[in-house]
XYZ file of C-alpha atoms in Angstrom:
195
model
C -45.748 9.863 -44.896
C -43.959 13.208 -44.505
C -43.421 12.638 -40.780
C -41.766 9.278 -41.437
C -39.189 11.050 -43.659
C -38.229 13.447 -40.885
C -35.078 12.635 -38.965
C -35.625 11.829 -35.294
C -33.277 12.849 -32.495
C -32.010 9.254 -32.516
C -31.305 9.476 -36.265
C -29.412 12.737 -35.799
C -27.372 11.226 -32.979
C -26.437 8.241 -35.158
C -25.470 10.559 -38.026
C -23.300 12.653 -35.697
C -21.615 9.588 -34.199
C -20.791 8.181 -37.625
C -19.516 11.523 -38.907
C -17.221 11.654 -35.870
C -16.194 8.032 -36.508
C -15.221 8.772 -40.132
C -13.274 11.836 -39.001
C -11.514 9.829 -36.271
C -10.466 7.231 -38.847
C -8.584 10.017 -40.620
C -6.480 10.859 -37.559
C -3.842 8.162 -38.125
C -3.021 10.008 -41.357
C -2.138 8.435 -44.660
C 0.393 6.024 -46.069
C 1.562 6.774 -49.591
C 1.988 3.780 -51.870
C 3.644 4.095 -55.256
C 3.721 7.272 -57.309
C -0.027 7.582 -57.961
C -0.602 10.072 -55.144
C -3.463 7.979 -53.771
C -2.968 7.489 -50.021
C -4.062 4.537 -47.933
C -6.541 5.788 -45.342
C -8.983 4.200 -42.954
C -11.759 6.642 -43.822
C -13.124 4.419 -46.591
C -13.780 1.857 -43.829
C -15.981 4.496 -42.184
C -17.854 4.993 -45.449
C -18.546 1.244 -45.698
C -19.610 1.088 -42.045
C -21.933 4.084 -42.427
C -23.733 2.405 -45.319
C -23.848 -1.055 -43.740
C -25.041 0.131 -40.322
C -27.052 3.289 -40.999
C -28.432 2.634 -44.478
C -28.405 4.910 -47.508
C -30.243 7.892 -46.037
C -28.589 8.305 -42.644
C -25.252 7.100 -44.042
C -25.416 9.809 -46.727
C -26.119 12.456 -44.115
C -23.118 11.253 -42.078
C -20.817 11.493 -45.120
C -22.234 14.902 -46.116
C -21.626 16.072 -42.537
C -17.960 15.054 -42.782
C -17.629 16.870 -46.111
C -19.333 19.990 -44.700
C -17.088 20.048 -41.622
C -14.156 19.532 -43.993
C -14.966 22.850 -45.663
C -13.653 24.653 -42.569
C -11.540 22.084 -40.719
C -8.846 19.651 -41.937
C -10.784 16.500 -41.013
C -9.790 14.322 -43.962
C -6.854 11.929 -43.717
C -3.495 13.634 -43.995
C -4.857 16.867 -42.497
C -6.679 17.842 -45.674
C -9.838 19.873 -46.044
C -12.644 19.035 -48.451
C -11.488 21.759 -50.857
C -7.854 20.577 -50.715
C -8.985 17.057 -51.483
C -11.245 18.188 -54.326
C -8.316 20.064 -55.877
C -6.069 16.983 -55.815
C -5.755 14.001 -58.176
C -7.692 11.965 -55.589
C -10.814 14.184 -55.814
C -12.845 11.375 -57.383
C -12.416 9.185 -54.325
C -13.918 11.843 -52.055
C -16.769 12.454 -54.516
C -17.268 8.675 -54.657
C -17.920 8.426 -50.925
C -21.521 9.506 -51.386
C -22.550 7.034 -54.135
C -20.585 4.306 -52.305
C -22.508 4.797 -49.053
C -25.803 4.985 -50.956
C -25.165 1.696 -52.803
C -24.014 -0.101 -49.655
C -26.861 1.277 -47.552
C -29.595 0.594 -50.085
C -28.481 -2.982 -50.765
C -27.901 -3.723 -47.068
C -31.439 -2.594 -46.270
C -32.766 -4.946 -48.944
C -30.896 -7.876 -47.361
C -32.433 -7.390 -43.923
C -33.898 -8.633 -41.624
C -31.245 -11.357 -41.786
C -27.824 -9.861 -42.497
C -25.414 -12.451 -43.918
C -21.637 -11.984 -43.931
C -21.073 -13.273 -47.474
C -23.807 -11.041 -48.891
C -22.518 -8.140 -46.812
C -18.972 -8.579 -48.112
C -20.286 -8.625 -51.692
C -22.312 -5.449 -51.089
C -19.357 -3.713 -49.425
C -17.096 -4.688 -52.324
C -19.615 -3.389 -54.849
C -20.070 -0.016 -53.134
C -16.755 0.413 -51.353
C -14.521 -0.859 -54.141
C -16.261 -0.966 -57.535
C -18.250 2.274 -57.147
C -15.566 4.109 -55.170
C -12.761 3.087 -57.523
C -14.846 4.013 -60.573
C -15.193 7.582 -59.292
C -11.586 7.676 -58.112
C -10.155 6.425 -61.385
C -12.241 8.816 -63.473
C -11.142 11.649 -61.162
C -7.487 10.693 -61.581
C -7.851 10.606 -65.361
C -9.443 14.074 -65.347
C -6.828 15.569 -62.998
C -3.714 13.908 -64.450
C -2.480 12.637 -67.784
C -3.027 8.996 -66.802
C -4.737 6.631 -69.215
C -7.514 4.356 -67.982
C -5.166 1.383 -67.690
C -2.489 3.449 -65.933
C -5.055 4.755 -63.416
C -6.344 1.232 -62.774
C -2.799 -0.083 -62.330
C -1.941 2.798 -59.977
C -4.838 1.800 -57.715
C -4.231 -1.971 -57.768
C -1.995 -1.957 -54.629
C -4.925 -0.638 -52.589
C -7.290 -3.470 -53.494
C -6.179 -6.001 -50.814
C -6.630 -3.441 -48.035
C -10.069 -2.472 -49.293
C -11.106 -6.130 -49.471
C -10.085 -6.457 -45.799
C -12.175 -3.350 -44.974
C -15.184 -4.897 -46.745
C -14.821 -8.105 -44.697
C -14.327 -6.250 -41.397
C -17.407 -4.121 -42.118
C -19.519 -7.217 -42.807
C -18.279 -8.932 -39.635
C -19.184 -5.875 -37.562
C -22.514 -5.378 -39.346
C -23.699 -8.947 -38.765
C -23.205 -8.515 -35.016
C -24.781 -5.046 -34.895
C -27.846 -6.084 -36.906
C -28.231 -9.175 -34.731
C -28.094 -7.078 -31.544
C -30.182 -4.175 -32.932
C -32.503 -5.664 -35.564
C -34.584 -2.482 -35.815
C -31.590 -0.259 -36.653
C -32.531 -0.117 -40.338
C -36.172 -1.135 -40.036
C -38.488 0.702 -42.361
C -41.032 2.841 -40.609
C -44.300 1.554 -41.936
C -47.818 2.060 -40.730
C -49.518 -1.072 -39.453
C -51.818 -2.710 -41.997
C -55.512 -2.027 -41.389
C -57.336 -4.864 -39.735
C -59.376 -7.026 -42.092
C -63.032 -6.325 -41.598
């Protein structure tokens, strides 16, 4: 049992690739919308993809790797470090990456072996929008003088883009899981032969 919990070289490679992918999605920078201070970035797409393709465990490690690298390098969108982001009104969104990837990864694993786009979109919306926005909105309320309704309203312009990210993630995931059906397969010991 303990050996099945250990990360293989393949697992580590996937984690590293996805951490690099999330970082690369931050390179285009940010687009500010409204006065809320919440930027539009592509990195939340990377969070959804990490959960949908790697599952909760490896996806979490990929996100934690990005956050760890961000302690010393400005790898978050807009050239921010992890500490800069945590000190800003948008801190809750960064904190929310981890529960978002866990929710998406855990539910995606439960859907397999047959990944369906509609179910995938629903899972991505739950983790990548509902969970992520919940953390982000609470973070904004703690860091600013916004009321709950004002924080929700400030984030409303971002919803269409995040819905598109959820759909794109599901469309990619259905193809990846079809081509690599064992990507998220549980490692289980074969059942003993009936005697």
